Amino acid sequence: MKTYTNTGNKDTRSGFGAGLTELGKTHENVVALCADLIGSLKMDDFKANHPERFFQVGIAEANMIGLAAGMTIGGKIPFTGTFANFSTGRVYDQIRQSVAYSNKNVKICASHAGLTLGEDGATHQILEDIGLMKMLPGMTVINTCDYNQTKAATIAIADYEGPVYLRFGRPKVANFTAEDQKFEIGKAVQLTEGSDVTIIATGHLVWEALEAAKTLNEKGISAEVINIHTIKPLDDKAILKSVAKTKCVVTAEEHNYLGGLGESVARVLSTNQPAPQEFVATQDTFGESGTPELLMEKYGLNAEAIVKASEKVLKRK
Amino acid sequence: MSNTQQLKDLTTQVRRDILRMVHKVNSGHPGGSLGCAEFFVALYKEIMDRKDSFEMDGIGEDLFFLSNGHISPVFYSVLARSGYFPVEELNTFRLIDSRLQGHPTTHEGLPGIRVASGSLGQGFSVALGAAQTKKLNKDQHLIYSLHGDGELQEGQNWEAIMYAAGNNVDNIISTIDYNGQQIDGPTDVVLPMGNLKEKFEAFGWTVVDILQGNNIEEVLKGMAVAKSKTGQGKPVCVLLHTVMGNGVDFMMHTHAWHGKAPNDEQLEIALKQNPETLGDY
């Protein structure tokens, strides 16, 4: 089984910051907006190097989304930065009308997504944002898995014309994808080859899926791990190809099972080649305060939960 | 440059367009549209520096944003009569497969529309974003926007109004259609907004009153004053005092025609009060 090495824990939000720094050098039309969370979003470097292209909008997210939509008129490529909760639910109608329906080239970059924001608790831990964003016609939805991939995605979306939701997180997590990777929007990444079960994971759960695959391997179960960094448009072909072989699937995401990656995968399977599926996701609940590790354990979002779900789905084949 | 009579004739024709558009589909918003006819004609025919090519790249010309998108009939009529799309297309207003949606949108590719609007309170932010891009592009042209007075009840406006002054966005002229009416009644009854002039000034804006917003000469004069106040470090607000339903006696001074179309008989009376000038579509 192919294995991956953690080159050292790093936060995905720093990958975003590093990507934005690169874009500052290479893309003169890239502008950045932030709603009073520059440090949290790691936008300090872009701000310091390009003060004329950086816009501090204050604690006013609705205005930020509208400003970004307007800035595209005349050719700018705006990147907005705030927490995932305030990037989506708080400003849904602004995104819907001024960005998505108006087809504006805005990149909505959202940190602190999911439970792993930790101690701040449920007011800040959004578990509904993938659903909210994927429902919007024309919106591309990306949830990256580590530092390197977040940096690559940040750079890649600048060259894609159209609205994008880029979701990443707060904690330091394993950094294992290639530093020089080519990020292809909408293209699944097969991480391991397997024949018994397909594990389709996104975001922080991708590393957990790899850990789970190791454990399963020791138990004689061959798992094929697929990293879905782009939830919309979804790489239907890659999913169908893998499930045609394994005949069952586990989806894993730091998100509500309603409206998330799992439901998108279920749609692809049920309309093409139905197969048993288990969902590793939160079960229609809000989060709570705690350390990221304990929260992921309590809400069943770690390697152990993926192993259990895999064993369960195997029995349903 | 057009002479005043030409502008007045166009305004009358625009009123006819508005009335005929909403009557045909028995829906739409004639009240606010009629009240803003002079403003739109003045803006597109005299005030804005626009490219003749009707390109939509937003570069090298003044831009206009309509925030209160429900007054689309006046917007569509003036855009069509300014050459953005064929006047005959006004026939398709609110019909299926039309580019003239109930509320304006870029989605159908209608020239002249730069952002969707209709869900209220978003246009200030978008217009300010476009103004910031103009500055980054070192483009000296101005941004114009129009907002309903009732629309200012949406909180996002005040985020944007605060932002504009705090960031010295002085290449924008935002006009408030100050007709004192909204769907449910007079704004003072629905949600009193106090002294708007003082509010804008307290938020750091320069405010220009146009007391006769349905007198085209006064609109031209007032907008020229507003233009002279740009580039001085402060955003500029125009309080355009208008009469909802202006030009049709039974529609004036009431919220009743905010979102209601005239029936056949009412249309006939209304059109008689606004005789054909440039030719109906």
Coordinates of C-alpha atoms in Angstrom, one line a residue:
Chain A
M1 CA 0.0 0.0 0.0
K2 CA 1.3 3.4 -0.9
T3 CA 2.1 5.4 2.2
Y4 CA 2.5 9.1 2.9
T5 CA 4.8 11.0 5.1
N6 CA 3.8 13.9 7.3
T7 CA 6.5 16.5 6.7
G8 CA 5.4 18.3 9.8
N9 CA 2.1 19.6 11.1
K10 CA 1.0 22.9 9.5
D11 CA -2.3 24.8 9.4
T12 CA -4.2 25.0 6.1
R13 CA -5.0 28.6 6.7
S14 CA -1.2 29.3 6.5
G15 CA -1.3 27.6 3.2
F16 CA -3.9 30.1 2.1
G17 CA -1.7 33.0 3.4
A18 CA 1.3 31.6 1.5
G19 CA -0.7 31.2 -1.6
L20 CA -2.0 34.7 -1.4
T21 CA 1.6 36.0 -0.9
E22 CA 2.6 34.2 -4.2
L23 CA -0.4 35.7 -6.0
G24 CA 0.6 39.1 -4.8
K25 CA 3.8 38.7 -6.8
T26 CA 2.4 37.1 -9.9
H27 CA -1.1 38.4 -10.3
E28 CA -1.4 42.2 -10.2
N29 CA -5.2 42.1 -10.5
V30 CA -5.6 40.1 -7.3
V31 CA -7.0 42.1 -4.4
A32 CA -7.7 41.0 -0.9
L33 CA -10.4 41.9 1.5
C34 CA -10.7 41.0 5.2
A35 CA -13.4 41.6 7.9
D36 CA -11.1 42.2 10.9
L37 CA -9.4 38.8 11.0
I38 CA -6.1 39.5 9.2
G39 CA -4.0 37.5 11.6
S40 CA -6.4 34.6 11.8
L41 CA -6.6 34.3 8.0
K42 CA -2.8 34.8 7.6
M43 CA -3.3 37.7 5.3
D44 CA -0.6 39.9 7.0
D45 CA 2.0 39.3 4.4
F46 CA -0.2 40.3 1.4
K47 CA -1.3 43.4 3.3
A48 CA 2.3 44.4 4.1
N49 CA 3.5 43.9 0.6
H50 CA 0.5 45.3 -1.3
P51 CA -1.2 47.8 1.0
E52 CA -2.9 49.4 -2.0
R53 CA -4.5 46.1 -3.0
F54 CA -5.6 45.2 0.5
F55 CA -8.9 46.3 1.9
Q56 CA -9.7 46.1 5.6
V57 CA -13.5 46.3 5.7
G58 CA -14.1 46.0 9.4
I59 CA -16.6 43.7 11.0
A60 CA -19.0 44.0 8.1
E61 CA -19.1 40.8 6.1
A62 CA -22.2 41.7 4.0
N63 CA -20.4 44.8 2.8
M64 CA -17.3 42.8 2.1
I65 CA -19.0 40.4 -0.2
G66 CA -20.7 43.3 -2.1
L67 CA -17.5 45.2 -2.3
A68 CA -15.8 42.2 -3.7
A69 CA -18.5 41.7 -6.3
G70 CA -18.2 45.3 -7.4
M71 CA -14.4 45.1 -7.6
T72 CA -14.6 42.5 -10.3
I73 CA -16.1 45.2 -12.5
G74 CA -13.0 46.6 -14.2
G75 CA -11.0 43.4 -13.8
K76 CA -9.9 42.8 -10.3
I77 CA -9.9 39.3 -8.8
P78 CA -11.0 39.7 -5.1
F79 CA -10.2 37.2 -2.4
T80 CA -12.3 37.7 0.7
G81 CA -11.2 36.3 4.0
T82 CA -13.1 35.6 7.2
F83 CA -14.2 32.5 9.2
A84 CA -16.3 30.0 7.3
N85 CA -19.4 30.8 9.4
F86 CA -19.2 34.5 8.5
S87 CA -18.2 33.7 4.9
T88 CA -21.4 31.7 4.2
G89 CA -24.4 31.6 6.4
R90 CA -24.1 35.2 7.5
V91 CA -23.9 36.5 4.0
Y92 CA -25.8 33.9 2.0
D93 CA -28.1 36.3 0.2
Q94 CA -25.2 38.7 -0.6
I95 CA -23.3 35.8 -2.2
R96 CA -26.4 34.5 -3.9
Q97 CA -27.4 37.7 -5.6
S98 CA -24.2 39.8 -6.0
V99 CA -21.7 37.0 -6.6
A100 CA -23.3 33.7 -7.8
Y101 CA -26.3 35.0 -9.8
S102 CA -24.3 37.9 -11.1
N103 CA -21.5 35.4 -11.9
K104 CA -18.7 37.6 -10.4
N105 CA -15.2 36.4 -10.2
V106 CA -15.0 36.5 -6.4
K107 CA -13.0 34.0 -4.4
I108 CA -14.6 33.5 -1.0
C109 CA -11.8 32.1 1.3
A110 CA -13.1 30.7 4.5
S111 CA -10.9 29.6 7.5
H112 CA -11.8 28.0 10.8
A113 CA -14.3 25.7 9.1
G114 CA -15.8 22.7 10.9
L115 CA -15.3 21.5 14.5
T116 CA -11.6 21.9 14.6
L117 CA -11.8 25.6 15.3
G118 CA -12.2 24.1 18.8
E119 CA -12.6 26.1 22.0
D120 CA -14.7 29.0 20.6
G121 CA -17.7 26.6 20.3
A122 CA -20.7 26.2 18.1
T123 CA -21.3 29.9 17.3
H124 CA -18.1 29.8 15.2
Q125 CA -18.0 26.2 14.1
I126 CA -20.0 25.9 10.9
L127 CA -20.9 22.4 9.8
E128 CA -23.3 23.5 7.1
D129 CA -21.2 25.6 4.8
I130 CA -20.5 23.0 2.1
G131 CA -24.2 22.4 1.7
L132 CA -25.0 26.1 1.6
M133 CA -22.3 26.8 -1.0
K134 CA -22.8 23.8 -3.3
M135 CA -26.5 24.6 -3.6
L136 CA -25.7 27.9 -5.3
P137 CA -25.7 27.5 -9.1
G138 CA -22.3 28.2 -10.7
M139 CA -20.4 28.1 -7.4
T140 CA -17.2 26.0 -7.3
V141 CA -16.7 24.4 -3.8
I142 CA -13.2 23.4 -2.7
N143 CA -12.1 21.9 0.7
T144 CA -8.4 21.3 0.8
C145 CA -6.7 18.7 3.0
D146 CA -3.3 20.2 4.1
Y147 CA -1.0 23.2 3.9
N148 CA 0.6 22.4 0.5
Q149 CA -2.7 21.7 -1.1
T150 CA -4.3 24.8 0.3
K151 CA -1.5 26.9 -1.0
A152 CA -1.7 25.3 -4.5
A153 CA -5.5 25.7 -4.5
T154 CA -5.3 29.4 -3.6
I155 CA -3.0 30.0 -6.5
A156 CA -5.0 27.9 -8.9
I157 CA -8.4 29.6 -8.3
A158 CA -7.0 32.9 -9.3
D159 CA -6.7 31.6 -12.9
Y160 CA -10.2 30.2 -12.9
E161 CA -12.9 32.6 -14.0
G162 CA -15.9 32.4 -11.8
P163 CA -17.1 32.4 -8.2
V164 CA -15.2 30.0 -5.8
Y165 CA -15.7 28.9 -2.2
L166 CA -12.4 27.8 -0.7
R167 CA -12.7 26.1 2.7
F168 CA -9.9 25.5 5.1
G169 CA -9.2 25.3 8.8
R170 CA -7.5 26.5 11.9
P171 CA -5.5 23.7 13.6
K172 CA -2.1 22.4 12.6
V173 CA -2.6 19.1 10.8
A174 CA -0.4 16.7 8.9
N175 CA 1.2 18.1 5.7
F176 CA 1.7 15.3 3.3
T177 CA 0.8 16.3 -0.2
A178 CA 3.6 17.3 -2.6
E179 CA 4.9 20.9 -2.3
D180 CA 5.0 21.2 -6.1
Q181 CA 1.6 19.7 -6.8
K182 CA -0.5 20.9 -9.7
F183 CA -3.9 21.7 -8.4
E184 CA -6.6 20.8 -10.8
I185 CA -10.1 22.1 -9.9
G186 CA -12.7 19.3 -10.1
K187 CA -10.1 16.5 -10.3
A188 CA -10.1 13.8 -7.6
V189 CA -6.8 12.6 -6.3
Q190 CA -6.4 8.9 -5.8
L191 CA -4.1 8.4 -2.8
T192 CA -4.0 4.7 -2.4
E193 CA -5.1 1.8 -4.5
G194 CA -7.4 -0.8 -3.0
S195 CA -10.0 -3.4 -3.9
D196 CA -12.3 -3.9 -0.9
V197 CA -13.6 -0.4 0.0
T198 CA -13.4 3.1 -1.4
I199 CA -12.9 5.9 1.2
I200 CA -13.8 9.3 -0.2
A201 CA -12.6 12.1 2.1
T202 CA -12.3 15.8 2.0
G203 CA -10.4 18.4 4.1
H204 CA -8.9 17.4 7.4
L205 CA -10.4 13.9 7.1
V206 CA -8.2 13.0 4.2
W207 CA -5.2 12.3 6.5
E208 CA -7.5 10.4 8.8
A209 CA -8.6 8.3 5.9
L210 CA -5.0 7.4 5.1
E211 CA -4.4 6.5 8.8
A212 CA -7.6 4.4 8.6
A213 CA -6.4 2.7 5.4
K214 CA -3.2 1.6 7.2
T215 CA -5.2 0.1 10.1
L216 CA -7.5 -1.6 7.6
N217 CA -4.6 -3.0 5.7
E218 CA -3.2 -4.6 8.8
K219 CA -6.6 -6.2 9.2
G220 CA -6.4 -7.6 5.6
I221 CA -8.8 -5.0 4.2
S222 CA -7.7 -3.2 1.1
A223 CA -8.9 0.4 1.0
E224 CA -8.7 2.8 -1.9
V225 CA -8.5 6.4 -0.6
I226 CA -9.6 9.2 -2.8
N227 CA -9.0 12.9 -1.9
I228 CA -11.9 15.0 -3.1
H229 CA -10.7 18.5 -2.7
T230 CA -13.4 19.8 -5.1
I231 CA -16.8 19.0 -3.9
K232 CA -18.4 20.9 -6.8
P233 CA -18.0 20.2 -9.6
L234 CA -17.6 16.6 -8.3
D235 CA -15.3 14.2 -10.1
D236 CA -18.1 11.6 -10.8
K237 CA -15.9 9.5 -13.1
A238 CA -13.2 8.9 -10.5
I239 CA -15.8 8.0 -7.9
L240 CA -17.7 5.6 -10.2
K241 CA -14.5 4.0 -11.4
S242 CA -13.3 3.2 -7.9
V243 CA -16.7 2.0 -6.6
A244 CA -17.2 -0.2 -9.7
K245 CA -14.1 -2.1 -8.3
T246 CA -14.8 -2.0 -4.6
K247 CA -18.6 -2.1 -4.6
C248 CA -18.9 0.0 -1.4
V249 CA -17.9 3.4 -0.1
V250 CA -17.3 5.4 3.0
T251 CA -17.4 9.2 2.8
A252 CA -15.6 11.3 5.4
E253 CA -15.9 15.0 6.0
E254 CA -15.8 17.6 8.8
H255 CA -19.4 18.7 8.0
N256 CA -23.0 17.7 8.6
Y257 CA -24.0 14.5 6.8
L258 CA -26.9 16.5 5.4
G259 CA -25.8 18.6 2.5
G260 CA -22.1 17.6 2.5
L261 CA -19.8 15.6 0.4
G262 CA -21.4 12.3 1.4
E263 CA -24.8 13.3 -0.1
S264 CA -23.1 14.4 -3.3
V265 CA -21.4 11.0 -3.6
A266 CA -24.7 9.3 -2.8
R267 CA -26.4 11.2 -5.7
V268 CA -23.6 10.1 -8.1
L269 CA -23.9 6.4 -7.0
S270 CA -27.7 6.2 -6.8
T271 CA -28.1 7.7 -10.3
N272 CA -25.4 5.5 -11.8
Q273 CA -24.4 2.4 -9.9
P274 CA -26.0 2.1 -6.4
A275 CA -23.6 0.8 -3.7
P276 CA -23.7 0.6 0.1
Q277 CA -22.4 3.8 1.6
E278 CA -21.5 4.9 5.2
F279 CA -21.2 8.5 6.2
V280 CA -18.5 9.7 8.5
A281 CA -19.8 13.2 9.3
T282 CA -21.6 15.1 12.0
Q283 CA -25.1 13.8 12.6
D284 CA -27.3 17.0 12.2
T285 CA -25.9 18.6 15.3
F286 CA -24.1 21.8 16.3
G287 CA -20.6 21.6 17.7
E288 CA -19.3 22.7 21.1
S289 CA -16.2 23.9 22.9
G290 CA -13.2 21.6 23.3
T291 CA -9.9 20.7 21.9
P292 CA -10.0 19.8 18.2
E293 CA -8.8 16.3 18.9
L294 CA -11.4 15.6 21.5
L295 CA -14.1 17.1 19.4
M296 CA -13.2 15.0 16.4
E297 CA -13.3 11.9 18.6
K298 CA -16.6 12.8 20.3
Y299 CA -18.3 13.5 17.0
G300 CA -16.8 10.5 15.2
L301 CA -14.6 12.2 12.7
N302 CA -11.3 10.5 13.0
A303 CA -9.4 7.4 11.6
E304 CA -11.0 5.2 14.1
A305 CA -14.5 6.2 13.0
I306 CA -13.5 5.6 9.4
V307 CA -12.2 2.1 10.2
K308 CA -15.5 1.3 11.9
A309 CA -17.6 2.7 9.0
S310 CA -15.5 0.7 6.5
E311 CA -16.0 -2.6 8.4
K312 CA -19.7 -1.8 8.6
V313 CA -20.1 -1.0 4.9
L314 CA -18.1 -4.2 3.9
K315 CA -20.8 -6.3 5.7
R316 CA -23.5 -4.6 3.6
K317 CA -21.9 -5.5 0.2
Chain B
M1 CA -26.0 67.4 -25.8
S2 CA -29.8 67.4 -26.0
N3 CA -32.0 70.4 -25.4
T4 CA -34.4 70.4 -22.5
Q5 CA -37.4 69.8 -24.7
Q6 CA -35.8 66.7 -26.1
L7 CA -35.1 65.4 -22.6
K8 CA -38.7 66.2 -21.6
D9 CA -40.0 64.4 -24.6
L10 CA -37.9 61.3 -23.8
T11 CA -39.0 61.4 -20.2
T12 CA -42.7 61.3 -21.3
Q13 CA -41.9 58.4 -23.7
V14 CA -40.2 56.6 -20.9
R15 CA -43.3 57.0 -18.8
R16 CA -45.4 55.5 -21.5
D17 CA -42.9 52.6 -21.8
I18 CA -43.1 51.9 -18.1
L19 CA -46.9 52.0 -18.1
R20 CA -47.2 49.7 -21.1
M21 CA -44.6 47.3 -19.9
V22 CA -46.2 46.7 -16.5
H23 CA -49.7 46.7 -18.0
K24 CA -48.9 44.0 -20.5
V25 CA -47.8 41.5 -17.9
N26 CA -50.1 42.8 -15.1
S27 CA -47.1 42.9 -12.8
G28 CA -44.1 45.1 -12.0
H29 CA -43.4 48.3 -10.2
P30 CA -44.7 51.5 -11.9
G31 CA -44.7 53.9 -8.9
G32 CA -40.9 54.2 -8.2
S33 CA -40.2 53.8 -11.9
L34 CA -42.3 56.8 -12.8
G35 CA -40.8 58.9 -10.0
C36 CA -37.3 58.3 -11.3
A37 CA -37.9 58.9 -15.0
E38 CA -36.3 62.3 -15.0
F39 CA -33.3 61.0 -13.1
F40 CA -32.6 58.2 -15.4
V41 CA -33.0 60.3 -18.6
A42 CA -30.7 63.0 -17.1
L43 CA -28.2 60.4 -16.1
Y44 CA -27.9 58.4 -19.3
K45 CA -28.4 61.3 -21.7
E46 CA -26.4 64.1 -20.1
I47 CA -24.6 63.3 -16.9
M48 CA -22.7 60.1 -17.4
D49 CA -19.6 59.9 -19.6
R50 CA -20.4 56.7 -21.4
K51 CA -18.6 54.8 -24.1
D52 CA -20.5 54.7 -27.4
S53 CA -19.5 51.1 -28.0
F54 CA -21.6 49.7 -25.1
E55 CA -18.8 47.4 -24.0
M56 CA -19.4 46.0 -20.6
D57 CA -15.8 45.8 -19.4
G58 CA -16.4 48.6 -17.0
I59 CA -13.2 50.5 -18.0
G60 CA -12.9 54.0 -19.2
E61 CA -16.4 55.2 -18.6
D62 CA -18.8 56.2 -15.8
L63 CA -20.8 53.3 -14.4
F64 CA -24.3 53.1 -12.9
F65 CA -25.7 50.7 -10.4
L66 CA -29.4 50.3 -9.6
S67 CA -29.7 49.0 -6.1
N68 CA -33.6 49.1 -5.9
G69 CA -33.9 46.7 -8.8
H70 CA -37.7 46.6 -8.7
I71 CA -37.8 49.8 -10.6
S72 CA -36.5 47.9 -13.6
P73 CA -39.1 49.3 -16.0
V74 CA -37.5 52.7 -16.0
F75 CA -34.0 51.3 -16.2
Y76 CA -34.9 49.0 -19.1
S77 CA -36.7 51.8 -21.0
V78 CA -33.8 54.2 -20.7
L79 CA -31.2 51.6 -21.5
A80 CA -33.1 50.6 -24.6
R81 CA -33.6 54.2 -25.7
S82 CA -29.9 54.9 -25.1
G83 CA -29.0 52.1 -27.5
Y84 CA -27.9 49.2 -25.2
F85 CA -30.5 46.9 -26.7
P86 CA -33.4 47.1 -29.2
V87 CA -36.4 49.1 -28.0
E88 CA -38.7 46.4 -29.3
E89 CA -37.2 44.1 -26.6
L90 CA -39.2 46.0 -24.0
N91 CA -42.1 43.9 -25.3
T92 CA -40.6 40.9 -23.5
F93 CA -40.5 42.4 -20.0
R94 CA -41.2 39.7 -17.4
L95 CA -42.1 37.1 -20.0
I96 CA -40.5 33.7 -20.2
D97 CA -37.2 33.4 -22.0
S98 CA -36.7 37.2 -21.7
R99 CA -33.5 39.1 -20.9
L100 CA -35.7 41.6 -19.2
Q101 CA -36.3 39.8 -15.9
G102 CA -38.6 41.2 -13.3
H103 CA -35.5 42.4 -11.5
P104 CA -32.3 43.3 -13.4
T105 CA -29.7 40.6 -13.8
T106 CA -26.4 40.0 -15.6
H107 CA -27.5 36.3 -15.9
E108 CA -29.3 36.7 -19.2
G109 CA -26.6 38.9 -20.7
L110 CA -28.6 42.1 -21.1
P111 CA -26.2 44.9 -22.0
G112 CA -26.2 47.8 -19.5
I113 CA -26.8 45.6 -16.4
R114 CA -23.6 45.1 -14.3
V115 CA -24.9 43.2 -11.3
A116 CA -28.2 41.6 -10.3
S117 CA -30.3 43.6 -7.9
G118 CA -33.7 43.2 -6.3
S119 CA -32.8 41.7 -3.0
L120 CA -32.5 45.1 -1.4
G121 CA -29.6 46.8 0.3
Q122 CA -26.7 45.3 -1.7
G123 CA -26.1 48.0 -4.3
F124 CA -24.1 50.4 -2.1
S125 CA -21.4 47.8 -1.4
V126 CA -21.2 46.7 -5.1
A127 CA -21.0 50.3 -6.3
L128 CA -18.3 51.1 -3.8
G129 CA -16.3 48.0 -4.9
A130 CA -16.5 49.3 -8.5
A131 CA -15.4 52.7 -7.3
Q132 CA -12.3 51.2 -5.5
T133 CA -11.4 49.3 -8.7
K134 CA -11.6 52.6 -10.7
K135 CA -9.1 54.1 -8.3
L136 CA -6.8 51.0 -8.6
N137 CA -7.1 51.3 -12.4
K138 CA -6.3 55.0 -12.2
D139 CA -9.5 55.5 -14.1
Q140 CA -10.9 59.0 -13.4
H141 CA -14.5 58.1 -14.3
L142 CA -17.2 58.2 -11.7
I143 CA -19.6 55.6 -10.2
Y144 CA -23.3 56.5 -9.9
S145 CA -25.8 54.5 -7.9
L146 CA -29.5 54.7 -7.0
H147 CA -31.2 53.4 -3.9
G148 CA -34.7 53.6 -2.5
D149 CA -35.3 55.5 0.7
G150 CA -37.1 52.6 2.2
E151 CA -34.3 50.4 1.1
L152 CA -32.0 52.2 3.6
Q153 CA -33.8 50.2 6.3
E154 CA -31.5 47.3 5.3
G155 CA -28.5 47.3 7.6
Q156 CA -25.9 46.4 4.9
N157 CA -26.3 50.0 3.6
W158 CA -25.0 51.5 6.7
E159 CA -21.9 49.1 6.7
A160 CA -21.2 50.4 3.2
I161 CA -22.0 54.1 4.0
M162 CA -19.5 53.9 7.0
Y163 CA -16.9 52.2 4.8
A164 CA -17.1 54.8 2.0
A165 CA -16.4 57.7 4.2
G166 CA -13.8 55.8 6.3
N167 CA -11.9 55.0 3.1
N168 CA -12.3 58.3 1.3
V169 CA -14.2 56.8 -1.6
D170 CA -14.8 60.2 -3.3
N171 CA -15.4 59.0 -6.9
I172 CA -19.0 57.9 -6.2
I173 CA -22.3 59.8 -6.3
S174 CA -25.0 57.7 -4.6
T175 CA -28.6 59.0 -5.1
I176 CA -31.5 58.2 -2.8
D177 CA -34.9 58.2 -4.4
Y178 CA -36.5 60.2 -1.5
N179 CA -40.2 59.7 -2.2
G180 CA -41.1 58.7 1.3
Q181 CA -43.1 55.6 0.3
Q182 CA -42.6 51.9 0.4
I183 CA -44.8 48.9 -0.2
D184 CA -46.6 48.9 3.1
G185 CA -47.1 52.7 3.3
P186 CA -45.2 55.9 4.0
T187 CA -41.6 55.3 5.3
D188 CA -42.4 57.4 8.3
V189 CA -45.1 55.0 9.3
V190 CA -43.4 51.7 8.3
L191 CA -40.0 52.5 9.9
P192 CA -39.2 56.2 10.4
M193 CA -35.7 56.9 9.3
G194 CA -35.3 60.3 10.9
N195 CA -33.2 63.0 9.2
L196 CA -31.5 61.3 6.3
K197 CA -29.4 64.3 5.5
E198 CA -28.0 64.5 9.0
K199 CA -27.5 60.8 9.0
F200 CA -25.4 60.8 5.8
E201 CA -23.5 63.8 7.0
A202 CA -22.8 62.2 10.4
F203 CA -21.4 59.2 8.5
G204 CA -19.0 61.6 6.7
W205 CA -20.7 62.1 3.3
T206 CA -21.3 65.3 1.4
V207 CA -25.0 65.6 0.8
V208 CA -26.6 67.4 -2.1
D209 CA -30.4 68.0 -2.0
I210 CA -32.4 68.0 -5.3
L211 CA -35.7 69.3 -4.0
Q212 CA -37.5 69.0 -7.3
G213 CA -36.4 65.6 -8.4
N214 CA -39.1 65.5 -11.1
N215 CA -38.0 68.7 -12.8
I216 CA -35.3 67.7 -15.3
E217 CA -33.6 71.1 -15.2
E218 CA -33.3 70.9 -11.5
V219 CA -32.0 67.3 -11.7
L220 CA -29.3 68.4 -14.2
K221 CA -28.3 71.3 -12.0
G222 CA -28.2 69.3 -8.8
M223 CA -26.2 66.4 -10.4
A224 CA -23.7 68.9 -11.7
V225 CA -23.3 70.3 -8.2
A226 CA -22.9 66.7 -6.9
K227 CA -20.2 66.0 -9.6
S228 CA -18.3 69.2 -8.5
K229 CA -18.1 67.7 -5.0
T230 CA -16.4 64.5 -6.1
G231 CA -12.6 64.1 -5.7
Q232 CA -12.6 66.0 -2.4
G233 CA -12.0 63.1 -0.1
K234 CA -15.6 62.4 0.7
P235 CA -18.3 60.3 -0.9
V236 CA -21.3 62.2 -2.3
C237 CA -24.9 61.5 -1.6
V238 CA -27.8 63.1 -3.5
L239 CA -31.2 63.2 -1.8
L240 CA -33.5 63.2 -4.8
H241 CA -36.9 64.4 -3.7
T242 CA -39.4 62.7 -6.0
V243 CA -43.0 61.9 -6.1
M244 CA -43.8 58.2 -6.5
G245 CA -46.0 57.6 -9.5
N246 CA -45.1 61.0 -11.0
G247 CA -46.8 62.0 -14.2
V248 CA -50.0 59.9 -13.7
D249 CA -52.3 61.9 -11.5
F250 CA -54.0 58.9 -9.8
M251 CA -50.7 57.2 -9.1
M252 CA -49.1 60.2 -7.4
H253 CA -48.4 60.7 -3.7
T254 CA -49.3 57.2 -2.6
H255 CA -47.7 53.8 -2.1
A256 CA -50.7 52.1 -3.7
W257 CA -48.9 51.8 -7.1
H258 CA -45.6 50.6 -5.8
G259 CA -46.0 47.2 -7.2
K260 CA -49.4 47.2 -9.0
A261 CA -50.1 47.4 -12.7
P262 CA -52.9 49.5 -14.2
N263 CA -55.9 47.8 -15.8
D264 CA -57.0 48.6 -19.4
E265 CA -59.0 51.6 -18.4
Q266 CA -56.4 53.0 -16.1
L267 CA -53.7 52.5 -18.7
E268 CA -55.7 54.5 -21.2
I269 CA -56.1 57.4 -18.8
A270 CA -52.5 57.3 -17.8
L271 CA -51.3 57.3 -21.4
K272 CA -53.5 60.2 -22.3
Q273 CA -51.7 62.2 -19.6
N274 CA -48.4 61.2 -21.3
P275 CA -48.9 61.6 -25.0
E276 CA -46.5 59.7 -27.4
T277 CA -43.4 61.6 -28.3
L278 CA -40.6 59.5 -29.8
G279 CA -42.8 56.6 -30.7
D280 CA -44.0 53.6 -28.8
Y281 CA -42.0 50.4 -29.0

